[in-house]
Tab-separated table of N, CA and C in Angstrom:
chain	number	residue	atom	x	y	z
A	1	LEU	N	-9.191	-8.992	-25.965
A	1	LEU	CA	-9.594	-8.476	-24.670
A	1	LEU	C	-9.996	-9.586	-23.710
A	2	ASP	N	-10.631	-10.614	-24.210
A	2	ASP	CA	-11.063	-11.696	-23.329
A	2	ASP	C	-9.872	-12.356	-22.633
A	3	ALA	N	-8.787	-12.558	-23.356
A	3	ALA	CA	-7.617	-13.192	-22.757
A	3	ALA	C	-7.021	-12.310	-21.669
A	4	ALA	N	-6.926	-11.011	-21.928
A	4	ALA	CA	-6.408	-10.078	-20.913
A	4	ALA	C	-7.317	-10.070	-19.695
A	5	HIS	N	-8.596	-10.094	-19.931
A	5	HIS	CA	-9.590	-10.120	-18.857
A	5	HIS	C	-9.404	-11.371	-18.000
A	6	ASP	N	-9.220	-12.504	-18.626
A	6	ASP	CA	-9.044	-13.758	-17.897
A	6	ASP	C	-7.774	-13.750	-17.054
A	7	VAL	N	-6.697	-13.174	-17.566
A	7	VAL	CA	-5.442	-13.109	-16.815
A	7	VAL	C	-5.626	-12.275	-15.553
A	8	VAL	N	-6.263	-11.120	-15.679
A	8	VAL	CA	-6.484	-10.253	-14.518
A	8	VAL	C	-7.319	-10.965	-13.456
A	9	LEU	N	-8.306	-11.714	-13.879
A	9	LEU	CA	-9.206	-12.384	-12.931
A	9	LEU	C	-8.666	-13.704	-12.389
A	10	GLY	N	-7.587	-14.204	-12.940
A	10	GLY	CA	-7.051	-15.480	-12.474
A	10	GLY	C	-7.773	-16.676	-13.056
A	11	THR	N	-8.391	-16.491	-14.207
A	11	THR	CA	-9.131	-17.568	-14.850
A	11	THR	C	-8.172	-18.506	-15.573
A	12	THR	N	-8.402	-19.796	-15.387
A	12	THR	CA	-7.615	-20.822	-16.084
A	12	THR	C	-8.597	-21.779	-16.758
A	13	MET	N	-8.086	-22.686	-17.530
A	13	MET	CA	-8.961	-23.682	-18.169
A	13	MET	C	-9.664	-24.534	-17.105
A	14	GLU	N	-8.992	-24.749	-15.980
A	14	GLU	CA	-9.555	-25.587	-14.922
A	14	GLU	C	-10.731	-24.918	-14.207
A	15	ASN	N	-10.717	-23.585	-14.103
A	15	ASN	CA	-11.798	-22.912	-13.363
A	15	ASN	C	-12.665	-22.016	-14.249
A	16	LEU	N	-12.575	-22.190	-15.553
A	16	LEU	CA	-13.290	-21.339	-16.502
A	16	LEU	C	-14.799	-21.333	-16.267
A	17	GLU	N	-15.377	-22.493	-16.075
A	17	GLU	CA	-16.828	-22.580	-15.876
A	17	GLU	C	-17.259	-21.840	-14.603
A	18	GLU	N	-16.504	-22.044	-13.535
A	18	GLU	CA	-16.790	-21.353	-12.274
A	18	GLU	C	-16.641	-19.839	-12.432
A	19	ALA	N	-15.608	-19.410	-13.149
A	19	ALA	CA	-15.371	-17.981	-13.373
A	19	ALA	C	-16.496	-17.351	-14.182
A	20	GLU	N	-16.945	-18.029	-15.222
A	20	GLU	CA	-18.037	-17.502	-16.045
A	20	GLU	C	-19.327	-17.395	-15.236
A	21	TYR	N	-19.581	-18.370	-14.395
A	21	TYR	CA	-20.769	-18.315	-13.533
A	21	TYR	C	-20.662	-17.123	-12.575
A	22	ALA	N	-19.493	-16.948	-11.965
A	22	ALA	CA	-19.294	-15.831	-11.026
A	22	ALA	C	-19.472	-14.486	-11.723
A	23	ALA	N	-19.000	-14.384	-12.976
A	23	ALA	CA	-19.100	-13.122	-13.716
A	23	ALA	C	-20.549	-12.750	-14.022
A	24	THR	N	-21.394	-13.744	-14.200
A	24	THR	CA	-22.794	-13.464	-14.536
A	24	THR	C	-23.718	-13.543	-13.324
A	25	HIS	N	-23.168	-13.886	-12.167
A	25	HIS	CA	-23.960	-13.973	-10.926
A	25	HIS	C	-23.226	-13.263	-9.797
A	26	ARG	N	-22.942	-11.977	-10.030
A	26	ARG	CA	-22.192	-11.196	-9.046
A	26	ARG	C	-22.845	-11.255	-7.680
A	27	GLY	N	-21.993	-11.416	-6.668
A	27	GLY	CA	-22.477	-11.433	-5.302
A	27	GLY	C	-23.087	-12.755	-4.880
A	28	GLN	N	-23.165	-13.720	-5.792
A	28	GLN	CA	-23.797	-14.998	-5.474
A	28	GLN	C	-22.782	-16.138	-5.353
A	29	THR	N	-21.486	-15.814	-5.467
A	29	THR	CA	-20.444	-16.838	-5.345
A	29	THR	C	-19.339	-16.297	-4.444
A	30	ASN	N	-18.373	-17.128	-4.139
A	30	ASN	CA	-17.212	-16.719	-3.335
A	30	ASN	C	-15.999	-16.384	-4.198
A	31	TRP	N	-16.207	-16.240	-5.504
A	31	TRP	CA	-15.093	-16.016	-6.424
A	31	TRP	C	-14.217	-14.850	-5.976
A	32	ALA	N	-14.804	-13.710	-5.647
A	32	ALA	CA	-14.019	-12.520	-5.282
A	32	ALA	C	-13.177	-12.772	-4.032
A	33	ASN	N	-13.708	-13.502	-3.072
A	33	ASN	CA	-12.949	-13.810	-1.858
A	33	ASN	C	-11.826	-14.802	-2.128
A	34	GLU	N	-12.059	-15.724	-3.016
A	34	GLU	CA	-11.074	-16.757	-3.321
A	34	GLU	C	-10.009	-16.283	-4.319
A	35	HIS	N	-10.303	-15.205	-5.045
A	35	HIS	CA	-9.374	-14.654	-6.043
A	35	HIS	C	-9.278	-13.130	-5.840
A	36	PRO	N	-8.725	-12.686	-4.704
A	36	PRO	CA	-8.690	-11.240	-4.423
A	36	PRO	C	-7.801	-10.492	-5.413
A	37	LEU	N	-8.230	-9.295	-5.741
A	37	LEU	CA	-7.488	-8.455	-6.672
A	37	LEU	C	-6.935	-7.233	-5.941
A	38	THR	N	-5.772	-6.773	-6.362
A	38	THR	CA	-5.195	-5.551	-5.818
A	38	THR	C	-5.867	-4.346	-6.478
A	39	ASP	N	-5.590	-3.156	-5.957
A	39	ASP	CA	-6.113	-1.944	-6.591
A	39	ASP	C	-5.603	-1.816	-8.019
A	40	ILE	N	-4.351	-2.217	-8.258
A	40	ILE	CA	-3.801	-2.162	-9.618
A	40	ILE	C	-4.552	-3.130	-10.529
A	41	ASP	N	-4.837	-4.339	-10.027
A	41	ASP	CA	-5.621	-5.305	-10.807
A	41	ASP	C	-6.984	-4.715	-11.171
A	42	ASP	N	-7.618	-4.060	-10.188
A	42	ASP	CA	-8.931	-3.461	-10.433
A	42	ASP	C	-8.860	-2.403	-11.528
A	43	LEU	N	-7.822	-1.568	-11.489
A	43	LEU	CA	-7.688	-0.518	-12.502
A	43	LEU	C	-7.419	-1.103	-13.888
A	44	ILE	N	-6.586	-2.131	-13.955
A	44	ILE	CA	-6.340	-2.786	-15.242
A	44	ILE	C	-7.634	-3.421	-15.743
A	45	HIS	N	-8.371	-4.039	-14.837
A	45	HIS	CA	-9.661	-4.642	-15.190
A	45	HIS	C	-10.611	-3.565	-15.721
A	46	SER	N	-10.616	-2.403	-15.070
A	46	SER	CA	-11.453	-1.291	-15.520
A	46	SER	C	-11.074	-0.849	-16.935
A	47	ILE	N	-9.768	-0.751	-17.187
A	47	ILE	CA	-9.300	-0.336	-18.516
A	47	ILE	C	-9.744	-1.343	-19.579
A	48	ILE	N	-9.660	-2.626	-19.269
A	48	ILE	CA	-10.093	-3.646	-20.233
A	48	ILE	C	-11.566	-3.437	-20.584
A	49	HIS	N	-12.383	-3.174	-19.565
A	49	HIS	CA	-13.805	-2.944	-19.844
A	49	HIS	C	-14.035	-1.632	-20.594
A	50	ARG	N	-13.234	-0.608	-20.318
A	50	ARG	CA	-13.367	0.642	-21.087
A	50	ARG	C	-13.134	0.370	-22.563
A	51	LEU	N	-12.175	-0.495	-22.869
A	51	LEU	CA	-11.882	-0.817	-24.262
A	51	LEU	C	-13.043	-1.553	-24.928
A	52	GLU	N	-13.864	-2.250	-24.130
A	52	GLU	CA	-15.061	-2.899	-24.680
A	52	GLU	C	-16.097	-1.873	-25.112
A	53	GLY	N	-16.027	-0.692	-24.496
A	53	GLY	CA	-16.918	0.388	-24.876
A	53	GLY	C	-18.376	0.101	-24.610
A	54	SER	N	-19.205	0.359	-25.595
A	54	SER	CA	-20.659	0.203	-25.423
A	54	SER	C	-21.134	-1.224	-25.672
A	55	ASN	N	-20.208	-2.129	-25.978
A	55	ASN	CA	-20.589	-3.538	-26.157
A	55	ASN	C	-21.026	-4.126	-24.818
A	56	VAL	N	-22.047	-4.959	-24.874
A	56	VAL	CA	-22.558	-5.595	-23.667
A	56	VAL	C	-21.675	-6.792	-23.326
A	57	GLY	N	-21.318	-6.887	-22.030
A	57	GLY	CA	-20.447	-7.970	-21.575
A	57	GLY	C	-20.948	-8.561	-20.284
A	58	GLU	N	-20.050	-8.692	-19.322
A	58	GLU	CA	-20.355	-9.308	-18.027
A	58	GLU	C	-21.647	-8.787	-17.415
A	59	GLY	N	-22.458	-9.701	-16.956
A	59	GLY	CA	-23.668	-9.342	-16.227
A	59	GLY	C	-24.712	-8.623	-17.053
A	60	GLY	N	-24.511	-8.551	-18.375
A	60	GLY	CA	-25.453	-7.836	-19.223
A	60	GLY	C	-25.242	-6.326	-19.215
A	61	TYR	N	-24.082	-5.879	-18.720
A	61	TYR	CA	-23.768	-4.452	-18.671
A	61	TYR	C	-22.781	-4.099	-19.776
A	62	THR	N	-22.763	-2.815	-20.156
A	62	THR	CA	-21.805	-2.376	-21.173
A	62	THR	C	-20.402	-2.370	-20.588
A	63	GLY	N	-19.428	-2.320	-21.479
A	63	GLY	CA	-18.045	-2.201	-21.031
A	63	GLY	C	-17.848	-0.977	-20.161
A	64	PHE	N	-18.494	0.138	-20.523
A	64	PHE	CA	-18.355	1.361	-19.728
A	64	PHE	C	-18.937	1.186	-18.322
A	65	GLU	N	-20.088	0.530	-18.211
A	65	GLU	CA	-20.684	0.295	-16.897
A	65	GLU	C	-19.797	-0.614	-16.046
A	66	ASN	N	-19.286	-1.686	-16.650
A	66	ASN	CA	-18.386	-2.585	-15.928
A	66	ASN	C	-17.082	-1.876	-15.561
A	67	ALA	N	-16.617	-0.970	-16.416
A	67	ALA	CA	-15.392	-0.214	-16.120
A	67	ALA	C	-15.561	0.611	-14.848
A	68	LYS	N	-16.728	1.208	-14.669
A	68	LYS	CA	-16.979	1.995	-13.447
A	68	LYS	C	-16.963	1.101	-12.215
A	69	TYR	N	-17.578	-0.065	-12.321
A	69	TYR	CA	-17.611	-1.020	-11.213
A	69	TYR	C	-16.186	-1.353	-10.760
A	70	TRP	N	-15.317	-1.653	-11.728
A	70	TRP	CA	-13.950	-2.041	-11.387
A	70	TRP	C	-13.089	-0.841	-11.007
A	71	ALA	N	-13.349	0.331	-11.552
A	71	ALA	CA	-12.609	1.531	-11.156
A	71	ALA	C	-12.833	1.842	-9.678
A	72	MET	N	-13.970	1.419	-9.164
A	72	MET	CA	-14.295	1.653	-7.753
A	72	MET	C	-14.120	0.394	-6.907
A	73	GLY	N	-13.187	-0.459	-7.299
A	73	GLY	CA	-12.810	-1.587	-6.464
A	73	GLY	C	-13.573	-2.861	-6.680
A	74	GLY	N	-14.458	-2.909	-7.674
A	74	GLY	CA	-15.207	-4.135	-7.937
A	74	GLY	C	-15.927	-4.614	-6.691
A	75	PRO	N	-15.711	-5.849	-6.299
A	75	PRO	CA	-16.428	-6.397	-5.145
A	75	PRO	C	-16.015	-5.772	-3.812
A	76	LYS	N	-14.935	-4.960	-3.812
A	76	LYS	CA	-14.546	-4.280	-2.568
A	76	LYS	C	-15.570	-3.205	-2.202
A	77	MET	N	-16.331	-2.765	-3.200
A	77	MET	CA	-17.457	-1.846	-2.999
A	77	MET	C	-17.049	-0.521	-2.340
A	78	TYR	N	-15.964	0.105	-2.824
A	78	TYR	CA	-15.590	1.413	-2.295
A	78	TYR	C	-16.749	2.386	-2.501
A	79	SER	N	-17.037	3.183	-1.495
A	79	SER	CA	-18.120	4.161	-1.620
A	79	SER	C	-17.584	5.577	-1.749
A	80	GLU	N	-16.291	5.754	-1.538
A	80	GLU	CA	-15.673	7.060	-1.711
A	80	GLU	C	-14.345	6.845	-2.409
A	81	LEU	N	-14.010	7.782	-3.260
A	81	LEU	CA	-12.851	7.607	-4.120
A	81	LEU	C	-11.532	7.557	-3.362
A	82	ILE	N	-11.301	8.416	-2.399
A	82	ILE	CA	-9.984	8.525	-1.789
A	82	ILE	C	-9.866	7.805	-0.449
A	83	SER	N	-10.748	8.065	0.472
A	83	SER	CA	-10.520	7.654	1.855
A	83	SER	C	-10.436	6.150	2.062
A	84	THR	N	-11.033	5.364	1.200
A	84	THR	CA	-11.026	3.916	1.406
A	84	THR	C	-10.034	3.189	0.513
A	85	THR	N	-9.259	3.926	-0.245
A	85	THR	CA	-8.341	3.260	-1.166
A	85	THR	C	-6.926	3.261	-0.606
A	86	SER	N	-6.050	2.539	-1.257
A	86	SER	CA	-4.659	2.437	-0.825
A	86	SER	C	-3.926	3.760	-1.049
A	87	LYS	N	-2.810	3.919	-0.341
A	87	LYS	CA	-1.973	5.109	-0.510
A	87	LYS	C	-1.477	5.195	-1.952
A	88	TRP	N	-1.138	4.032	-2.542
A	88	TRP	CA	-0.678	4.027	-3.927
A	88	TRP	C	-1.750	4.614	-4.844
A	89	LYS	N	-3.002	4.194	-4.668
A	89	LYS	CA	-4.072	4.666	-5.550
A	89	LYS	C	-4.312	6.157	-5.353
A	90	GLU	N	-4.182	6.633	-4.132
A	90	GLU	CA	-4.344	8.068	-3.866
A	90	GLU	C	-3.283	8.865	-4.622
A	91	ILE	N	-2.033	8.420	-4.582
A	91	ILE	CA	-0.950	9.098	-5.296
A	91	ILE	C	-1.180	9.022	-6.803
A	92	TYR	N	-1.602	7.872	-7.280
A	92	TYR	CA	-1.911	7.659	-8.700
A	92	TYR	C	-2.982	8.656	-9.164
A	93	GLN	N	-4.038	8.808	-8.370
A	93	GLN	CA	-5.118	9.728	-8.730
A	93	GLN	C	-4.647	11.178	-8.688
A	94	GLN	N	-3.775	11.517	-7.743
A	94	GLN	CA	-3.220	12.872	-7.683
A	94	GLN	C	-2.385	13.164	-8.924
A	95	GLN	N	-1.605	12.180	-9.363
A	95	GLN	CA	-0.791	12.363	-10.571
A	95	GLN	C	-1.671	12.563	-11.802
A	96	LEU	N	-2.752	11.783	-11.903
A	96	LEU	CA	-3.673	11.955	-13.026
A	96	LEU	C	-4.334	13.328	-12.988
A	97	CYS	N	-4.645	13.794	-11.804
A	97	CYS	CA	-5.253	15.118	-11.636
A	97	CYS	C	-4.295	16.203	-12.156
A	98	LEU	N	-3.034	16.102	-11.784
A	98	LEU	CA	-2.032	17.075	-12.253
A	98	LEU	C	-1.870	17.014	-13.766
A	99	LEU	N	-1.847	15.810	-14.328
A	99	LEU	CA	-1.738	15.653	-15.781
A	99	LEU	C	-2.944	16.270	-16.489
A	100	ALA	N	-4.126	16.045	-15.946
A	100	ALA	CA	-5.340	16.599	-16.558
A	100	ALA	C	-5.302	18.121	-16.539
A	101	LYS	N	-4.903	18.695	-15.418
A	101	LYS	CA	-4.831	20.163	-15.322
A	101	LYS	C	-3.852	20.733	-16.341
A	102	ARG	N	-2.765	20.011	-16.585
A	102	ARG	CA	-1.729	20.499	-17.487
A	102	ARG	C	-2.062	20.259	-18.959
A	103	TYR	N	-2.616	19.083	-19.284
A	103	TYR	CA	-2.738	18.682	-20.687
A	103	TYR	C	-4.165	18.483	-21.210
A	104	ALA	N	-5.157	18.609	-20.337
A	104	ALA	CA	-6.518	18.264	-20.777
A	104	ALA	C	-7.554	19.298	-20.328
A	105	PRO	N	-7.431	20.537	-20.804
A	105	PRO	CA	-8.367	21.577	-20.354
A	105	PRO	C	-9.826	21.304	-20.735
A	106	THR	N	-10.051	20.676	-21.870
A	106	THR	CA	-11.434	20.371	-22.263
A	106	THR	C	-12.030	19.364	-21.289
A	107	CYS	N	-11.265	18.331	-20.958
A	107	CYS	CA	-11.745	17.322	-19.993
A	107	CYS	C	-11.999	17.953	-18.629
A	108	VAL	N	-11.096	18.817	-18.203
A	108	VAL	CA	-11.262	19.472	-16.899
A	108	VAL	C	-12.514	20.340	-16.907
A	109	SER	N	-12.761	21.046	-18.009
A	109	SER	CA	-13.950	21.904	-18.087
A	109	SER	C	-15.241	21.093	-18.066
A	110	LYS	N	-15.134	19.809	-18.395
A	110	LYS	CA	-16.318	18.935	-18.411
A	110	LYS	C	-16.428	18.104	-17.133
A	111	GLY	N	-15.641	18.459	-16.104
A	111	GLY	CA	-15.808	17.856	-14.790
A	111	GLY	C	-14.850	16.758	-14.411
A	112	LEU	N	-13.775	16.564	-15.167
A	112	LEU	CA	-12.840	15.484	-14.867
A	112	LEU	C	-12.231	15.644	-13.470
A	113	ILE	N	-12.064	16.890	-13.052
A	113	ILE	CA	-11.639	17.171	-11.682
A	113	ILE	C	-12.834	17.825	-11.004
A	114	VAL	N	-13.278	17.243	-9.909
A	114	VAL	CA	-14.497	17.702	-9.245
A	114	VAL	C	-14.306	19.135	-8.752
A	115	ASN	N	-15.204	20.037	-9.200
A	115	ASN	CA	-15.091	21.438	-8.805
A	115	ASN	C	-16.244	21.911	-7.919
A	116	ASP	N	-17.106	21.018	-7.536
A	116	ASP	CA	-18.198	21.344	-6.618
A	116	ASP	C	-17.710	21.065	-5.201
A	117	SER	N	-17.858	22.030	-4.296
A	117	SER	CA	-17.328	21.881	-2.939
A	117	SER	C	-17.938	20.691	-2.193
A	118	LYS	N	-19.102	20.230	-2.611
A	118	LYS	CA	-19.740	19.075	-1.969
A	118	LYS	C	-19.266	17.753	-2.562
A	119	GLY	N	-18.500	17.860	-3.640
A	119	GLY	CA	-18.083	16.649	-4.329
A	119	GLY	C	-19.139	16.238	-5.341
A	120	ARG	N	-19.019	15.030	-5.823
A	120	ARG	CA	-19.953	14.519	-6.818
A	120	ARG	C	-20.327	13.086	-6.453
A	121	VAL	N	-21.583	12.745	-6.686
A	121	VAL	CA	-22.048	11.384	-6.422
A	121	VAL	C	-22.445	10.742	-7.745
A	122	HIS	N	-21.948	9.539	-7.953
A	122	HIS	CA	-22.289	8.744	-9.137
A	122	HIS	C	-23.040	7.505	-8.681
A	123	GLU	N	-23.985	7.065	-9.494
A	123	GLU	CA	-24.637	5.783	-9.256
A	123	GLU	C	-24.030	4.790	-10.232
A	124	ILE	N	-23.498	3.683	-9.680
A	124	ILE	CA	-22.869	2.663	-10.521
A	124	ILE	C	-23.408	1.290	-10.142
A	125	ILE	N	-23.143	0.307	-10.997
A	125	ILE	CA	-23.593	-1.053	-10.702
A	125	ILE	C	-22.848	-1.590	-9.481
A	126	ALA	N	-23.547	-2.426	-8.720
A	126	ALA	CA	-22.962	-3.012	-7.517
A	126	ALA	C	-22.921	-4.525	-7.590
A	127	GLY	N	-23.479	-5.094	-8.626
A	127	GLY	CA	-23.549	-6.541	-8.748
A	127	GLY	C	-24.899	-7.054	-8.293
A	128	GLY	N	-25.259	-8.202	-8.777
A	128	GLY	CA	-26.529	-8.802	-8.401
A	128	GLY	C	-27.730	-7.979	-8.825
A	129	GLY	N	-27.588	-7.179	-9.885
A	129	GLY	CA	-28.690	-6.362	-10.373
A	129	GLY	C	-28.951	-5.111	-9.539
A	130	LYS	N	-28.049	-4.811	-8.613
A	130	LYS	CA	-28.220	-3.644	-7.739
A	130	LYS	C	-27.271	-2.534	-8.146
A	131	TYR	N	-27.550	-1.344	-7.603
A	131	TYR	CA	-26.714	-0.175	-7.844
A	131	TYR	C	-26.267	0.399	-6.512
A	132	ARG	N	-25.202	1.199	-6.552
A	132	ARG	CA	-24.719	1.863	-5.348
A	132	ARG	C	-24.215	3.249	-5.711
A	133	ASN	N	-24.137	4.111	-4.701
A	133	ASN	CA	-23.630	5.461	-4.900
A	133	ASN	C	-22.171	5.543	-4.495
A	134	VAL	N	-21.416	6.313	-5.264
A	134	VAL	CA	-20.005	6.540	-4.992
A	134	VAL	C	-19.782	8.047	-4.936
A	135	HIS	N	-19.101	8.498	-3.890
A	135	HIS	CA	-18.815	9.922	-3.708
A	135	HIS	C	-17.382	10.219	-4.133
A	136	VAL	N	-17.218	11.261	-4.963
A	136	VAL	CA	-15.895	11.724	-5.363
A	136	VAL	C	-15.719	13.108	-4.751
A	137	PRO	N	-14.750	13.273	-3.828
A	137	PRO	CA	-14.567	14.549	-3.130
A	137	PRO	C	-14.094	15.696	-4.031
A	138	TYR	N	-14.302	16.903	-3.548
A	138	TYR	CA	-13.867	18.132	-4.218
A	138	TYR	C	-12.370	18.063	-4.548
A	139	GLY	N	-12.032	18.526	-5.734
A	139	GLY	CA	-10.642	18.642	-6.147
A	139	GLY	C	-10.000	17.352	-6.622
A	140	CYS	N	-10.745	16.270	-6.652
A	140	CYS	CA	-10.179	14.961	-7.003
A	140	CYS	C	-10.389	14.609	-8.469
A	141	TRP	N	-9.490	13.774	-8.956
A	141	TRP	CA	-9.635	13.113	-10.257
A	141	TRP	C	-10.887	12.258	-10.167
A	142	ASP	N	-11.766	12.387	-11.150
A	142	ASP	CA	-13.007	11.621	-11.147
A	142	ASP	C	-12.918	10.528	-12.211
A	143	ALA	N	-12.509	9.336	-11.779
A	143	ALA	CA	-12.343	8.209	-12.709
A	143	ALA	C	-13.658	7.854	-13.386
A	144	LEU	N	-14.775	8.066	-12.694
A	144	LEU	CA	-16.085	7.738	-13.264
A	144	LEU	C	-16.468	8.750	-14.339
A	145	CYS	N	-16.135	10.016	-14.125
A	145	CYS	CA	-16.344	11.036	-15.156
A	145	CYS	C	-15.445	10.748	-16.361
A	146	PHE	N	-14.212	10.283	-16.113
A	146	PHE	CA	-13.294	9.918	-17.193
A	146	PHE	C	-13.943	8.870	-18.098
A	147	ILE	N	-14.559	7.874	-17.479
A	147	ILE	CA	-15.235	6.824	-18.242
A	147	ILE	C	-16.430	7.410	-18.999
A	148	ASP	N	-17.200	8.290	-18.350
A	148	ASP	CA	-18.339	8.936	-19.024
A	148	ASP	C	-17.867	9.750	-20.230
A	149	LEU	N	-16.762	10.482	-20.060
A	149	LEU	CA	-16.237	11.279	-21.171
A	149	LEU	C	-15.757	10.376	-22.312
A	150	MET	N	-15.160	9.240	-21.965
A	150	MET	CA	-14.733	8.297	-23.014
A	150	MET	C	-15.947	7.775	-23.785
A	151	GLU	N	-17.023	7.512	-23.047
A	151	GLU	CA	-18.243	7.046	-23.704
A	151	GLU	C	-18.814	8.132	-24.615
A	152	ARG	N	-18.868	9.373	-24.122
A	152	ARG	CA	-19.390	10.479	-24.940
A	152	ARG	C	-18.549	10.674	-26.195
A	153	ALA	N	-17.226	10.594	-26.042
A	153	ALA	CA	-16.346	10.770	-27.203
A	153	ALA	C	-16.514	9.617	-28.193
A	154	SER	N	-16.672	8.393	-27.694
A	154	SER	CA	-16.805	7.242	-28.593
A	154	SER	C	-18.100	7.297	-29.388
A	155	CYS	N	-19.112	7.934	-28.816
A	155	CYS	CA	-20.418	8.043	-29.486
A	155	CYS	C	-20.574	9.368	-30.218
A	156	LYS	N	-19.511	10.155	-30.210
A	156	LYS	CA	-19.534	11.483	-30.842
A	156	LYS	C	-20.684	12.334	-30.284
A	157	GLN	N	-20.882	12.272	-28.951
A	157	GLN	CA	-21.982	12.973	-28.289
A	157	GLN	C	-21.555	14.310	-27.703
A	158	ASP	N	-20.468	14.875	-28.151
A	158	ASP	CA	-19.975	16.093	-27.532
A	158	ASP	C	-19.599	17.104	-28.601
A	159	GLU	N	-19.901	18.373	-28.337
A	159	GLU	CA	-19.574	19.413	-29.311
A	159	GLU	C	-18.065	19.598	-29.450
A	160	ASP	N	-17.297	19.235	-28.417
A	160	ASP	CA	-15.846	19.341	-28.446
A	160	ASP	C	-15.206	17.975	-28.673
A	161	CYS	N	-15.833	17.156	-29.477
A	161	CYS	CA	-15.447	15.754	-29.608
A	161	CYS	C	-13.983	15.564	-30.007
A	162	GLN	N	-13.489	16.332	-30.960
A	162	GLN	CA	-12.118	16.144	-31.426
A	162	GLN	C	-11.117	16.465	-30.316
A	163	ALA	N	-11.283	17.595	-29.654
A	163	ALA	CA	-10.381	17.959	-28.553
A	163	ALA	C	-10.494	16.948	-27.424
A	164	LEU	N	-11.715	16.532	-27.138
A	164	LEU	CA	-11.955	15.561	-26.080
A	164	LEU	C	-11.246	14.240	-26.387
A	165	GLU	N	-11.377	13.758	-27.615
A	165	GLU	CA	-10.727	12.497	-28.001
A	165	GLU	C	-9.207	12.582	-27.858
A	166	GLN	N	-8.618	13.708	-28.276
A	166	GLN	CA	-7.165	13.870	-28.181
A	166	GLN	C	-6.716	13.876	-26.723
A	167	GLU	N	-7.427	14.622	-25.898
A	167	GLU	CA	-7.050	14.705	-24.484
A	167	GLU	C	-7.255	13.368	-23.773
A	168	LEU	N	-8.352	12.711	-24.052
A	168	LEU	CA	-8.623	11.411	-23.424
A	168	LEU	C	-7.572	10.383	-23.835
A	169	SER	N	-7.169	10.409	-25.086
A	169	SER	CA	-6.145	9.491	-25.571
A	169	SER	C	-4.827	9.723	-24.826
A	170	LEU	N	-4.452	10.989	-24.661
A	170	LEU	CA	-3.230	11.325	-23.933
A	170	LEU	C	-3.330	10.861	-22.475
A	171	LEU	N	-4.446	11.145	-21.823
A	171	LEU	CA	-4.618	10.747	-20.421
A	171	LEU	C	-4.626	9.228	-20.275
A	172	HIS	N	-5.252	8.546	-21.223
A	172	HIS	CA	-5.282	7.085	-21.204
A	172	HIS	C	-3.849	6.530	-21.302
A	173	LYS	N	-3.059	7.100	-22.197
A	173	LYS	CA	-1.665	6.667	-22.354
A	173	LYS	C	-0.884	6.908	-21.063
A	174	ARG	N	-1.044	8.093	-20.479
A	174	ARG	CA	-0.327	8.416	-19.231
A	174	ARG	C	-0.775	7.502	-18.089
A	175	GLU	N	-2.056	7.202	-18.069
A	175	GLU	CA	-2.594	6.302	-17.051
A	175	GLU	C	-1.918	4.928	-17.146
A	176	LEU	N	-1.797	4.405	-18.350
A	176	LEU	CA	-1.140	3.121	-18.556
A	176	LEU	C	0.324	3.173	-18.145
A	177	GLU	N	0.993	4.284	-18.453
A	177	GLU	CA	2.396	4.454	-18.055
A	177	GLU	C	2.525	4.436	-16.533
A	178	LEU	N	1.617	5.112	-15.832
A	178	LEU	CA	1.635	5.113	-14.364
A	178	LEU	C	1.423	3.705	-13.808
A	179	LEU	N	0.496	2.973	-14.403
A	179	LEU	CA	0.247	1.607	-13.937
A	179	LEU	C	1.452	0.708	-14.172
A	180	LEU	N	2.067	0.825	-15.349
A	180	LEU	CA	3.236	0.008	-15.646
A	180	LEU	C	4.396	0.373	-14.729
A	181	ALA	N	4.577	1.651	-14.453
A	181	ALA	CA	5.643	2.081	-13.555
A	181	ALA	C	5.422	1.558	-12.135
A	182	SER	N	4.175	1.406	-11.743
A	182	SER	CA	3.857	0.950	-10.389
A	182	SER	C	4.227	-0.511	-10.194
A	183	GLU	N	4.319	-1.270	-11.251
A	183	GLU	CA	4.633	-2.682	-11.169
A	183	GLU	C	6.133	-2.922	-10.994
A	184	ASN	N	6.940	-1.875	-11.130
A	184	ASN	CA	8.406	-2.032	-11.000
A	184	ASN	C	8.855	-1.848	-9.579
């Protein structure tokens, strides 16, 4: 995972020390400005951190916490899921929403698609020891809930754990397929 993480961030042997400092001192360096990431890079970065799971990594946060940060644009600091993201990401999220409705009823029943007319607000890390709120509008794929469900399934914290694990695995696979297709 570390090697994949380094590739996404643009880390090389020449800038490794600077990259490690930037990773542990979010918001205190120009790393993000000097090494901008696309929305696809952010999503791949998020997936890498999801795979870290509950292990503590960058900035002293768990993989799941870091995954949420990157799912919401990392240093771009998106505060709303749809309106501030690229057209590609909006289409990607719509496709995931359709897949969830078709193949993941347990996940949907647990909030994977926002069903509250006001939307949903999540508090996630913002870097530099701070937190920020992110709004997910009604009817949208909730990437942050997806990460929460993955965490619950990994810790066996859910009464529907087996169904949840199967559905999450399928959605994770489809998500990767969508990302790979986007690179063509």
